[in-house]
Coordinates of C-alpha atoms in Angstrom, one line a residue:
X16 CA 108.4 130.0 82.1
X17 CA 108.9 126.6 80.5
X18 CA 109.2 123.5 82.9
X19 CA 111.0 120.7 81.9
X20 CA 109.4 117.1 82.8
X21 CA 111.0 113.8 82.2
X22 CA 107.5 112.7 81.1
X23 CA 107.4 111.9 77.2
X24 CA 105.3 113.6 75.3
X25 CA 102.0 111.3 74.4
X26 CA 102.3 109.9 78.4
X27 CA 98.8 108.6 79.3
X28 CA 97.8 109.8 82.2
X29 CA 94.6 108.5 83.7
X30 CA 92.8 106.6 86.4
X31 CA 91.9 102.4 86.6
X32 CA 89.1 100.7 88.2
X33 CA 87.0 97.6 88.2
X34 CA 83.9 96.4 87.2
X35 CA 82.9 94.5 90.5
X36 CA 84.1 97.4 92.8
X37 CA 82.2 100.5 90.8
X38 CA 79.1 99.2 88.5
X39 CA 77.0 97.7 91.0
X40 CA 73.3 96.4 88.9
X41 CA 74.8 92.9 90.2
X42 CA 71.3 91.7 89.0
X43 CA 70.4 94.1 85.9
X44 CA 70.9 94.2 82.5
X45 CA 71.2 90.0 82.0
X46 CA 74.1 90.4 84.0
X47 CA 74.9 86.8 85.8
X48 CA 76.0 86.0 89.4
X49 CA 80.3 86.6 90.1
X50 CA 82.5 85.4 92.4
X51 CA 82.7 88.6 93.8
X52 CA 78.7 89.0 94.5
X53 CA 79.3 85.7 97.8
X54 CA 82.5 88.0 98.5
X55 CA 81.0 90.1 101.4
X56 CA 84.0 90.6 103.3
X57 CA 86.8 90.8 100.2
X58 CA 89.2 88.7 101.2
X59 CA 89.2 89.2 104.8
X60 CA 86.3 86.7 105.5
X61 CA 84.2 83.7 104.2
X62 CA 82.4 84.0 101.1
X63 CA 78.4 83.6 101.8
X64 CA 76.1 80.8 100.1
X65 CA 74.0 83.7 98.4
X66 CA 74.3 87.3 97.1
X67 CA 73.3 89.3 100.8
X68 CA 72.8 93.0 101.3
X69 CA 75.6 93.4 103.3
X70 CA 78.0 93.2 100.0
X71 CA 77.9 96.9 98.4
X72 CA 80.0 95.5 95.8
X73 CA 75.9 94.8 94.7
X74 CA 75.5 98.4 94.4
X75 CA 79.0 100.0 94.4
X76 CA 79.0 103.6 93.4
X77 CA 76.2 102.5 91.0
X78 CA 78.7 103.6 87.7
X79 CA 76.4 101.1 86.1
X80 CA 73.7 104.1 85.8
X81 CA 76.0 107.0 86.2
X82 CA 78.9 105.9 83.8
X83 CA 78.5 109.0 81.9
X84 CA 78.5 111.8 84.6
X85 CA 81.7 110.2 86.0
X86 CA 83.7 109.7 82.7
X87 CA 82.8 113.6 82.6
X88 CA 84.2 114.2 85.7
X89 CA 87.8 112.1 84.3
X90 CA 87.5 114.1 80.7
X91 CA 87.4 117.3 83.2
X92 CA 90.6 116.0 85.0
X93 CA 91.8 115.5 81.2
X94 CA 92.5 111.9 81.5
X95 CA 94.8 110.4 78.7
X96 CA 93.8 106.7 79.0
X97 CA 91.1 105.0 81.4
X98 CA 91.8 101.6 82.6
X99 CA 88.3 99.7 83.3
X100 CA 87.7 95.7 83.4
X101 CA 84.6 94.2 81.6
X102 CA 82.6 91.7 83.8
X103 CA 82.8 88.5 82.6
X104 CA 79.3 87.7 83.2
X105 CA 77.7 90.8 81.7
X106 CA 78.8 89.0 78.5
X107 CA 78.5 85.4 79.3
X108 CA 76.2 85.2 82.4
X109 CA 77.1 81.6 83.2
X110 CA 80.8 81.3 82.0
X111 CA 79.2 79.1 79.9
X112 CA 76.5 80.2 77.9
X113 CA 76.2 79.3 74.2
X114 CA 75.7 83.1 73.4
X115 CA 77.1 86.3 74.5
X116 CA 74.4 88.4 76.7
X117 CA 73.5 91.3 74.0
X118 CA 72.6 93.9 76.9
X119 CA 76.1 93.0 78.4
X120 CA 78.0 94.0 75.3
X121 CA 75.7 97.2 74.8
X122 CA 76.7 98.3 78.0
X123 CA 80.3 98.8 77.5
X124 CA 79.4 100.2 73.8
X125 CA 77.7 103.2 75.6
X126 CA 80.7 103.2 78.1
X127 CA 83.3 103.7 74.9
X128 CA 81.0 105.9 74.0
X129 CA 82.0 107.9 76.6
X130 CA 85.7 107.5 76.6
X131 CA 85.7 108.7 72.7
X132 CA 83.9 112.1 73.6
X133 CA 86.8 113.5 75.5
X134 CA 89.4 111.5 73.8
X135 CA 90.0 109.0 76.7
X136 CA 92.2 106.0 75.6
X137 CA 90.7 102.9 76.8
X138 CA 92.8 100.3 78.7
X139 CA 90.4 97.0 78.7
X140 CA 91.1 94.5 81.5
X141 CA 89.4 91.2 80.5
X142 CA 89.6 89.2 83.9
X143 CA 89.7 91.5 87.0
X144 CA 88.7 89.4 89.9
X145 CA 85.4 89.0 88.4
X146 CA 84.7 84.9 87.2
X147 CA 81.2 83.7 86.6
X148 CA 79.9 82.1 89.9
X149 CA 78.8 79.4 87.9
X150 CA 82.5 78.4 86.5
X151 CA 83.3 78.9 90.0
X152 CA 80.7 75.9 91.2
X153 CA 80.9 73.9 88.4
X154 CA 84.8 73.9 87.7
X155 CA 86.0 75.0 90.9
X156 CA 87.5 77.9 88.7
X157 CA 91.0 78.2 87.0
X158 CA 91.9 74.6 88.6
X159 CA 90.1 72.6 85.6
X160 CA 91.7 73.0 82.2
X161 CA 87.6 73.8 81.3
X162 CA 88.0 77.2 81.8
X163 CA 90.3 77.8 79.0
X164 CA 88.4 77.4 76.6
X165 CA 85.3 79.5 78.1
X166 CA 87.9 82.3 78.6
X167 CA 88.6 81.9 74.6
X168 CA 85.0 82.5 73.9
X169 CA 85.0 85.2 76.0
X170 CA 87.9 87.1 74.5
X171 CA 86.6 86.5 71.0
X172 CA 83.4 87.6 71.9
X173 CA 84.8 91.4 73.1
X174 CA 87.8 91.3 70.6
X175 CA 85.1 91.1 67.8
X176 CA 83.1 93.9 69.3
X177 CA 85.1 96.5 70.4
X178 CA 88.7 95.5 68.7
X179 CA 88.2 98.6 66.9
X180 CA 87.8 100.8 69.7
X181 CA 90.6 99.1 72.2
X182 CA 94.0 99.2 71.2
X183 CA 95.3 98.6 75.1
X184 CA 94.1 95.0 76.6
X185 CA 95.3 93.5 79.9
X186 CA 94.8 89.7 80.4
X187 CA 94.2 88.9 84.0
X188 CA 94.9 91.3 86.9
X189 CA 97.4 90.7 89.4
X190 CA 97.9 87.2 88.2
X191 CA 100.1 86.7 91.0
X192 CA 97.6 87.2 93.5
X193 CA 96.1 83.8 92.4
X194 CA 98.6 82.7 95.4
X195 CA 97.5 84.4 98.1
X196 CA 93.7 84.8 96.8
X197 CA 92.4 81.9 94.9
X198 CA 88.8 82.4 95.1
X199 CA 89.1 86.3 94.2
X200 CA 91.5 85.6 91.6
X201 CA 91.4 82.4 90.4
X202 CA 87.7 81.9 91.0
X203 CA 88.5 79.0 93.1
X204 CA 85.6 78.3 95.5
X205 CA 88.1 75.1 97.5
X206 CA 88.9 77.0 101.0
X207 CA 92.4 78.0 100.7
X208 CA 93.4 75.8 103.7
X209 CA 91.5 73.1 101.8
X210 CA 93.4 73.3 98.7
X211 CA 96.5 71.5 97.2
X212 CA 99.5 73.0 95.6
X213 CA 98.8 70.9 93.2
X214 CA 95.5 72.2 92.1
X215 CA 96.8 75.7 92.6
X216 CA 99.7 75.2 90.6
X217 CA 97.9 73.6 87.7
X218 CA 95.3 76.6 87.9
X219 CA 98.4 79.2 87.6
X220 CA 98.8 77.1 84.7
X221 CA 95.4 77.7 83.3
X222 CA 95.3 81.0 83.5
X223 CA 99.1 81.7 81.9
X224 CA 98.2 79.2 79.3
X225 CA 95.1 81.1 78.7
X226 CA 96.4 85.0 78.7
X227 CA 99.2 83.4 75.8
X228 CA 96.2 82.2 74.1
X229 CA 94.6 85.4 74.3
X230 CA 97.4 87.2 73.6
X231 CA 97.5 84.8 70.4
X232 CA 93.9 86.1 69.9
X233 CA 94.4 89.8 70.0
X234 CA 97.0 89.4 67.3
X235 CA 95.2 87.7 64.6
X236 CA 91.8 89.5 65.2
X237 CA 93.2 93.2 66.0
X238 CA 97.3 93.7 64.7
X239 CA 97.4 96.8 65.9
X240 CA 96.4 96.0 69.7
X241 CA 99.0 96.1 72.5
X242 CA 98.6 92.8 74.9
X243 CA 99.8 93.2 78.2
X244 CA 100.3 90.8 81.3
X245 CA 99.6 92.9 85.0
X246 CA 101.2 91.7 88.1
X247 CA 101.7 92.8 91.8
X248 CA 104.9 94.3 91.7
X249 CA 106.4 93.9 95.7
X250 CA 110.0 94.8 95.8
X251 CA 111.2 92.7 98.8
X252 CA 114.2 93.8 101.3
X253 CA 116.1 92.1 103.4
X254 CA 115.4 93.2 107.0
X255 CA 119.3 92.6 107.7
X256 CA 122.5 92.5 106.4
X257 CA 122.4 89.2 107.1
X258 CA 122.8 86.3 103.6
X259 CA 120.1 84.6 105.2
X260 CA 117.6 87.8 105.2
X261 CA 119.3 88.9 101.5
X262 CA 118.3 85.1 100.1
X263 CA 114.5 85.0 101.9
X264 CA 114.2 88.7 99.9
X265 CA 115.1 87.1 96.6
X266 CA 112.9 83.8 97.3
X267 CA 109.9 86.6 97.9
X268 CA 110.6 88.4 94.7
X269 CA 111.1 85.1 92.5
X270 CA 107.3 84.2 93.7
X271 CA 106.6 87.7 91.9
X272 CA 108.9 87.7 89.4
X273 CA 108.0 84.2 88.5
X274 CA 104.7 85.5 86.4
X275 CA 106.2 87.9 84.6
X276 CA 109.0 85.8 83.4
X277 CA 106.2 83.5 81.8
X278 CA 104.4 86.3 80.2
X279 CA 107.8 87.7 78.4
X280 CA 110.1 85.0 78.4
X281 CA 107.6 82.3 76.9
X282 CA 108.9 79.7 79.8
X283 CA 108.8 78.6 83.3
X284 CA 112.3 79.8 84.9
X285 CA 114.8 77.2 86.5
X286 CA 114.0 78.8 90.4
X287 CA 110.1 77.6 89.8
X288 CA 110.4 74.3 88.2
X289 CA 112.7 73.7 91.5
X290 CA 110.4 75.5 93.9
X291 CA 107.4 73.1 92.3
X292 CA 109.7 70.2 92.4
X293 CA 110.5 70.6 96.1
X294 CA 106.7 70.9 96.8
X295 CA 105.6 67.3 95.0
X296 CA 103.9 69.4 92.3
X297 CA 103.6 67.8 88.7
X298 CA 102.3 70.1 86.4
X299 CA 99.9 69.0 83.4
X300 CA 102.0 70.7 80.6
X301 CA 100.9 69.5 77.0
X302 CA 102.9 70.5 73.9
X303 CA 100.2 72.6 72.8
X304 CA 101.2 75.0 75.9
X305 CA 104.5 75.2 75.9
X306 CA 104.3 76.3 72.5
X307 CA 101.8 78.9 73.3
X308 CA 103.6 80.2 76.3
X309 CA 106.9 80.7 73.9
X310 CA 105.4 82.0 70.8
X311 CA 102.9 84.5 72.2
X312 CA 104.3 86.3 74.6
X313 CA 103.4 90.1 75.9
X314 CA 103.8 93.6 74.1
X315 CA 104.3 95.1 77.8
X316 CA 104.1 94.8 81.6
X317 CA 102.1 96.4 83.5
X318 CA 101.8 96.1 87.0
X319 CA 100.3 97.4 90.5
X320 CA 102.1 99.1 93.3
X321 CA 101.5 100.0 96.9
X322 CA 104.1 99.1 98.8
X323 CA 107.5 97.3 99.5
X324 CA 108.0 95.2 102.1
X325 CA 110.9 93.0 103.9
X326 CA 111.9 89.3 104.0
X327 CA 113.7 87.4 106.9
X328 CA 114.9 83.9 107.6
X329 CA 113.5 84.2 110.7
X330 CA 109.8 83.3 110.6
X331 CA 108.7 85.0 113.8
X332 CA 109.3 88.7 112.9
X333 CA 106.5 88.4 110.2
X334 CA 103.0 88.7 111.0
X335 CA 100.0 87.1 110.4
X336 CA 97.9 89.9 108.3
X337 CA 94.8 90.2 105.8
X338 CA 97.3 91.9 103.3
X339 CA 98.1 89.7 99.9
X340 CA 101.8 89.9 100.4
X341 CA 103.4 89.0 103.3
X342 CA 106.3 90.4 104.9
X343 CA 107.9 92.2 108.4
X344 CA 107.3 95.8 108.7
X345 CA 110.4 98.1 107.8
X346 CA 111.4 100.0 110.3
X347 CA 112.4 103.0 108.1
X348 CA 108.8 103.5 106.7
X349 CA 105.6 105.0 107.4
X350 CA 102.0 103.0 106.8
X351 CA 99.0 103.9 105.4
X352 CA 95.8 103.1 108.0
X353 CA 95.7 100.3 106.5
X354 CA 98.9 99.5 107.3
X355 CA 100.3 99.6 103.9
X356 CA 104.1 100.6 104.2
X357 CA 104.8 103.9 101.6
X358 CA 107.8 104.0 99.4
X359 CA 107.7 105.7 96.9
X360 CA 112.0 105.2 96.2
X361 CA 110.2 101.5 96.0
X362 CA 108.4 102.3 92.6
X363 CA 111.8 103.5 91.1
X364 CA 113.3 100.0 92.6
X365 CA 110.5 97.8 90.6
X366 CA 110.6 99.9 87.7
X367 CA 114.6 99.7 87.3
X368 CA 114.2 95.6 88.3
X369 CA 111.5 95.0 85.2
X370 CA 112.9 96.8 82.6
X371 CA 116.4 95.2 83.2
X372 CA 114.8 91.8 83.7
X373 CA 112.4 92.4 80.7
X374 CA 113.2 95.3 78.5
X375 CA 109.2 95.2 77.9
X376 CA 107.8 98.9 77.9
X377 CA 105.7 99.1 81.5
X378 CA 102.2 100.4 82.3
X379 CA 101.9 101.7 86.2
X380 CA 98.3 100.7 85.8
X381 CA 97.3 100.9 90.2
X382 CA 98.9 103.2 92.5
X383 CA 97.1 105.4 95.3
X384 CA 96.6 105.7 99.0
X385 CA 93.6 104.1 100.5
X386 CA 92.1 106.5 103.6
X387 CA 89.4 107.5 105.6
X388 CA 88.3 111.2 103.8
X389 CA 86.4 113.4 105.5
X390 CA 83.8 115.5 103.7
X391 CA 84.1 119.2 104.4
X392 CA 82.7 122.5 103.1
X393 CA 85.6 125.1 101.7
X394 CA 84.0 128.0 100.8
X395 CA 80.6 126.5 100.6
X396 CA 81.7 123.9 98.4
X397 CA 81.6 120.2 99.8
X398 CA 84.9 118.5 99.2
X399 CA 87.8 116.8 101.0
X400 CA 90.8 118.4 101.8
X401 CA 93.2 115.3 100.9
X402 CA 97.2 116.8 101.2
X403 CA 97.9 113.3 102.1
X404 CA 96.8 111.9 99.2
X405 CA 98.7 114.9 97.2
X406 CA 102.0 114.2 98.7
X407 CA 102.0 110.4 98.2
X408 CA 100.8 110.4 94.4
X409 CA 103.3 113.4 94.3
X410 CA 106.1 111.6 95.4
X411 CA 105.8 108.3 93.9
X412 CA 105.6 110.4 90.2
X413 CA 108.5 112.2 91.1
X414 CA 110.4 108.7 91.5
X415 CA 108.4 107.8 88.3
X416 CA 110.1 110.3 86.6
X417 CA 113.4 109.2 88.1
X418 CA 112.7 105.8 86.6
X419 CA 112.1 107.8 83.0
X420 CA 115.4 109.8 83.5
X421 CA 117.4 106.0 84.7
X422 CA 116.5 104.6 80.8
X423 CA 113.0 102.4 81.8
X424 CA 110.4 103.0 79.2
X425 CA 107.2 103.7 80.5
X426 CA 104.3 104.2 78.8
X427 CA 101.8 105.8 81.4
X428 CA 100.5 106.1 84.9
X429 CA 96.5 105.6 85.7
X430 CA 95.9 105.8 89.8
X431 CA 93.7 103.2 91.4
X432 CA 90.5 104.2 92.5
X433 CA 90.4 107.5 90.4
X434 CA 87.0 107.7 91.7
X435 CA 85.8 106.3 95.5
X436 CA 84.9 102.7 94.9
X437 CA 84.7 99.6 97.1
X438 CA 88.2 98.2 98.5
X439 CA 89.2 94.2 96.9
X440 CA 90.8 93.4 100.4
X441 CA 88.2 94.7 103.2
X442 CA 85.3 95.2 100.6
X443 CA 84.9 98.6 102.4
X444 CA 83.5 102.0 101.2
X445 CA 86.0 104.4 104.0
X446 CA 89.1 102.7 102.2
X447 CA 89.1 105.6 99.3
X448 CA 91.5 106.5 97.1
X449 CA 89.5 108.6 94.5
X450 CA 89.9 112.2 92.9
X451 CA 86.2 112.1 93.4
X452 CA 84.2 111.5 96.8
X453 CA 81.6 109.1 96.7
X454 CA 78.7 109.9 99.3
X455 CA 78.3 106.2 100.5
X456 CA 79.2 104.4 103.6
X457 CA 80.2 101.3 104.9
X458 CA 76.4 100.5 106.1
X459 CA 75.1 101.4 102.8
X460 CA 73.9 104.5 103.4
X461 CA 74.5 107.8 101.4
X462 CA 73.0 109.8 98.5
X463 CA 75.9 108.1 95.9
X464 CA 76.7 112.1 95.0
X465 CA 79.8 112.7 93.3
X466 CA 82.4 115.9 95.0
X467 CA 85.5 116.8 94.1
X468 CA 88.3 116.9 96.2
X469 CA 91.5 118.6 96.5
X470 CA 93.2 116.3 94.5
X471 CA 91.3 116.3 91.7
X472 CA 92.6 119.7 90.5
X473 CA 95.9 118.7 91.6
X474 CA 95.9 115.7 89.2
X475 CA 94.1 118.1 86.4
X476 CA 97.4 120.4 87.0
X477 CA 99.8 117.4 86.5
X478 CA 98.0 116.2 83.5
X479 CA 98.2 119.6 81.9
X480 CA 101.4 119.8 82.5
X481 CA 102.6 116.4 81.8
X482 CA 104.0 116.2 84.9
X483 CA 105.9 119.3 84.9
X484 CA 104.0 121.1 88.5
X485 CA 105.4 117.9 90.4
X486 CA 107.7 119.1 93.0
X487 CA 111.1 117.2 93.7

């Protein structure tokens, strides 16, 4: 019996991480100090003055040394396309050095390595969450107009080597976040509280001035590449009926929207330039950018998504939270432990809203439920029994493939976390979302042993069948 799939043929299918959350050897191979190595807590607390052995993003899962038994275990699943970031300062240990770090660049050879023996298509992230601690104390990150030009060595430096080997690049990861983040994203060590809208406006600038110039890059040194922006997509509801509540909603998703409209439309829109305007902000803009934001704008969007969440005019029905995006709690949805509402009707939503808005092909390059797994034996075998994490990948597919059968393009799904790595927000080991277990704890302690869970042969099945075993 044949089963019919909206998915085109030639769909990558796959699974994303990130350097700082998997690789661990913080210290090892010439790599240099990041952000993320004083980001103990994620986001949810201080960073520290020094590295400290509380941060198992020093360790992680240790892919660093085991990169080839778990890009085994994704060929196994029969991954299409793996998404993976390069750490800045593996190549340039300083952000600033006068010469790439050899070891650095070998690294990710032997990792593409990898990829090519079971036909994996990589997807190369060049900045995810990972600046040089140095550009960080020096510049104060993306806020000095510096780090431009350090990002253009950088991207030369990795276009040159593996150009050949990468025909899907990402510029910065949830760009976006740079708002609600700025030292994980923007590299920004100024406390939030501390810092201006100014300086935070004119580092937004930075960085969309430098993923155009990248972008730029990728086309003269590798024509046939594919440059993409990725940004936090959050589709925003009112939480009533009520203009007010409809107008907060569409002030939410302009903040969002805002990014990508840079990246593909080559300008800042109208609702911004007020919005900056309003806040006293005068933006640094020289001719030179303006022309590289117009002429070199993105092949495609991709983005991450987790959630939706609501938007009222009344400011005490939203909480104060840890989460990036702020918003009241939906009364007609379920969270996650974390306390991430699930929608997967949501995905179709932001799907529908970009292509309409953009008619760029899209990437869904992060989706996935973070939970506390369990390790179990089923028939002697140790493995986690994870039907929750079946039935919310299941279902936001499904409306993925409503998205397909509406018009979008899409051009592939990878899941975040396709193997157990340490959580961005909480910096936590029991927030996993992986096909794979990862014996490791929040203390530290484990064996770092790869199992497979349930879902692993799940995914293998929907891979196989390019989406066709889904259930409606």
């Amino acid at each position: 019996m044949t089963t019919t799939t909206p998915f085109p043929e030639g769909f990558l299918w796959g699974g994303a991480t990130a350097a700082n959350q998997l690789e661990g050897a913080y210290n090892e191979g010439g790599k240099g100090l990041s952000i993320q190595d004083i980001m103990p807590r994620g986001i949810s607390g201080p960073p520290s003055a020094e590295p400290t052995e509380d941060n198992l993003k020093l360790v992680g899962i240790d892919h660093y040394h085991r990169y080839a038994e778990d890009i085994a275990l994704f060929g196994e699943m029969g991954f299409k396309t793996y998404r993976f970031s390069i750490a800045w300062s593996r190549i340039f240990p300083n952000g600033d050095d006068a010469e790439p770090n050899e070891e650095g660049l070998a690294f990710y050879d032997r990792l593409l390595d990898e990829c090519e023996k079971y036909g994996i298509e990589p997807l190369v992230t060049i900045s995810h969450y990972e600046t040089p601690l140095n550009l960080a104390k020096k510049y104060d990150g993306w806020v000095s107009r510096d780090m431009i030009g350090f990002f253009e060595k950088y991207v030369r430096t990795i276009f040159g080597r593996y150009g050949k080997r990468v025909k899907y690049w990402l510029t910065f990861n949830e760009i976006n976040a740079v708002l609600h983040a700025p030292l994980m994203s923007g590299g920004i060590l100024t406390p939030k509280e501390q810092l201006s809208k100014q300086d935070l406006y004119q580092a937004v600038h930075h960085e969309l001035v430098a993923s155009s110039l990248a972008t730029k890059i990728a086309r003269e040194m590798m024509p046939e590449a594919k440059i993409g922006c990725m940004v936090i997509a959050v589709p925003f509801y009112p939480l009533t009926p009520a203009p007010a509540d409809a107008l907060a909603a569409q002030k939410a998703d302009h903040e969002n929207l805002a990014f990508g409209d840079v990246h593909v439309r080559g300008e800042y829109p109208g609702y911004l330039l007020r919005q900056l305007k309003e806040m006293g902000v005068e933006l640094n803009i020289t001719d030179e950018d303006r022309a590289l934001l117009k002429e070199h704008t993105v092949d495609f969007v991709s983005f991450s998504y987790y959630m939706s969440s609501t938007q009222t005019a009344d400011a005490s029905k939203i909480p104060s939270n840890g989460n990036l995006i702020m918003g009241a709690p939906n009364p007609t949805l379920e969270a996650s432990e974390w306390g991430w509402q699930i929608d997967p009707v949501g995905l179709r939503i932001v799907m529908n809203q970009f292509w309409e808005r953009w008619q760029k092909p899209l990437f869904i390059v992060e989706n996935g439920l973070g939970a506390k797994d369990e390790l179990v034996e089923v028939d002697g075998v140790k493995t986690v029994v994870d039907d929750y994490r079946i039935a919310y990948l299941n279902d936001h597919l499904v409306q993925v493939g409503e998205a397909i059968k509406d018009g979008v393009e899409v051009w592939g799904y990878t899941t975040w976390g396709c193997i157990d790595l340490v959580s961005a927000s909480t910096a936590q080991l029991s927030k996993r979302y992986g096909f794979v277990y990862v014996d490791r704890n929040d203390d530290g302690t484990g064996t770092l042993d790869r199992f497979k869970k349930k879902s692993f042969d799940w995914y293998k099945n929907v891979i196989r069948t390019n989406g066709g075993s889904l259930t409606a």
